[in-house]
Amino acid sequence: MTDKLSEYGWSFQVKVLAAMFTDRIFLQQIADIIRADYFESDANNWLLDTIITHFRLYKTPPSKDVLKVKLTELHDDGPEAVLKAAILEQLKDVFRFMESDDLSFVKNEILNFCKNQEIKRAIMDSVGLLKMGNYDEIKTKIDTAMKAGADTDIGLDYKVTVAARYDEAARATITTGWDVVDDLMDGGLAPGELGVVMAPAGIGKSWLLINIGANAVKHGKTVIHYTLELNKEYVGQRYDSVLTGINAQTLKHHLETVQEKMDSLPGELIIKYFPTKSVGVLGLKAHLEKTIMLGQTPDLVIVDYGDLLKINTKKDKHEALEELYEDLRGMAGEYEIPVWTASQAGRSALEEDIIEADKIASSYGKVMVADFLMSLSRKVEDKMSGTGRGHVIKNRFGPDGVTLPCKINTNNGQFQFYEPQTAQGKQTTQVMKSGENIMKKNLAQKFKDLGGSFG
């Protein structure tokens, strides 16, 4: 059992620092037991001291801007100039290692290393106490060392948090942008919650998620949109269309208008593309930590879409997909952000007026994990008339089993949902029926024409 991190190698030491920047829970566990003299270089010692000092004051790792300020405190000549140059070089490697696949191993290994060092130190300190027969203090030292690095969050103190439980801030929701949907969700999706949109292929899942993201940006929120199917430029153009209302096909002729709209938006949007099945939830978390460190803490995360994430397990597909959605919801809880994603419905749902939970593709377990699940159905006649139906399958915040008529502008991707009993809802329903009647008449005429040709 080694006493020096140098025996783990240089890259391991840098990954320890990367993990401290990217995982606040890990940083909380290790802050009191990791020591600068475990590391080899002065640059690592400076970074460790900066991280720990900042965390103790603000309960969060330092951002890139904080590091810039701290670096200005070092002189530009003499030994401190050399140290500053070394720190800047080391930070490049720290940023590079933030998305390493083995950070979980590094965190476990360094925690065990530091805990063992605390135990060994307690044993060595106990030698003199043993000679004096001070057994109580020996026990105290050993017990303290054994508890080193433990998670200090024991949970909710029920009896003393009555007011907090009923505080409006206890569930700080982010609007979907549709009043009727927000009312059903008691305000929208809140930190730690997972919302899922379900629909067959080609119905508009991605457009619906973009509407949710665009509405959040319009309300001053920072949104990270992960796309695993469409490239980031194309997704960006879709956001342009939804936010401006300009026909997607003619956006290139209205660049000044688009730029004016972007300049007036109160929120921020980051679009990150990962090839299909190239990244799992761990990869998303690594990217989240990187954006947080760079000062772009998200208020909302969109994953388009969950079924396309990489699965790192030998379990069968049904169990693996359920576990993947559990990990997505776990990510929402760990980072205290709402997460919206989408899931595929089976082909049999294509001609359903209302898509129920049994139509979800591959794993019914996804239904059990979601906090809010809404299906979107658009039959052929709906595509002709620009209509559809949103059906609330599951809702932990209010009623479910509710079907909402919606209008979909296929030119700019904008969605609008209505309550069925309102004038707009009745009008939308009537448009749906008109579209269905037109379709039936067209089919009847085609059948008649075909019959005549065979006569």
Coordinates of N, CA and C in Angstrom, one line a residue, residues 198 307 316-323 325 343-344 357 359-369:
M198 N -43.3 11.1 -25.6 CA -43.3 9.9 -26.4 C -44.1 10.0 -27.7
D307 N -33.3 7.3 -25.8 CA -33.1 6.0 -26.4 C -31.8 5.8 -27.2
D316 N -30.2 -7.3 -20.7 CA -31.0 -7.3 -22.0 C -31.6 -5.8 -22.2
K317 N -32.0 -5.6 -23.4 CA -32.4 -4.2 -23.8 C -33.4 -3.6 -22.9
H318 N -34.4 -4.3 -22.5 CA -35.5 -3.8 -21.7 C -35.0 -3.3 -20.4
E319 N -34.2 -4.1 -19.7 CA -33.6 -3.7 -18.4 C -32.6 -2.6 -18.6
A320 N -31.8 -2.7 -19.6 CA -30.8 -1.6 -19.9 C -31.4 -0.3 -20.1
L321 N -32.5 -0.2 -20.9 CA -33.2 1.1 -21.2 C -33.8 1.6 -19.9
E322 N -34.4 0.8 -19.1 CA -35.0 1.2 -17.8 C -33.9 1.8 -16.9
E323 N -32.7 1.1 -16.9 CA -31.6 1.6 -16.1 C -31.1 2.9 -16.6
Y325 N -32.8 5.3 -18.2 CA -33.7 6.4 -17.8 C -33.6 6.7 -16.3
S343 N -38.9 9.6 -26.0 CA -38.8 8.2 -26.2 C -39.6 7.8 -27.4
Q344 N -39.2 6.7 -28.1 CA -39.9 6.2 -29.3 C -41.1 5.4 -28.9
A357 N -49.6 4.3 -22.6 CA -48.3 3.9 -22.1 C -47.9 2.6 -22.7
K359 N -47.8 1.6 -25.6 CA -47.2 1.8 -26.9 C -45.8 2.2 -26.8
I360 N -45.2 2.4 -25.6 CA -43.8 2.9 -25.5 C -42.9 1.8 -26.0
A361 N -41.9 2.1 -26.8 CA -41.0 1.1 -27.4 C -40.0 0.6 -26.4
S362 N -39.8 -0.7 -26.5 CA -38.6 -1.4 -25.9 C -38.8 -1.7 -24.4
S363 N -39.1 -0.7 -23.6 CA -39.2 -0.9 -22.1 C -40.2 -0.1 -21.5
Y364 N -41.2 -0.8 -20.8 CA -42.2 -0.1 -20.1 C -41.7 0.5 -18.8
G365 N -40.5 0.1 -18.4 CA -39.8 0.6 -17.2 C -39.6 2.1 -17.3
K366 N -39.5 2.6 -18.6 CA -39.3 4.1 -18.8 C -40.5 4.9 -18.3
V367 N -41.7 4.3 -18.4 CA -42.9 4.9 -17.9 C -42.8 5.1 -16.3
M368 N -42.3 4.0 -15.7 CA -42.2 4.1 -14.2 C -41.2 5.1 -13.7
V369 N -40.2 5.3 -14.5 CA -39.1 6.2 -14.0 C -39.5 7.7 -14.2

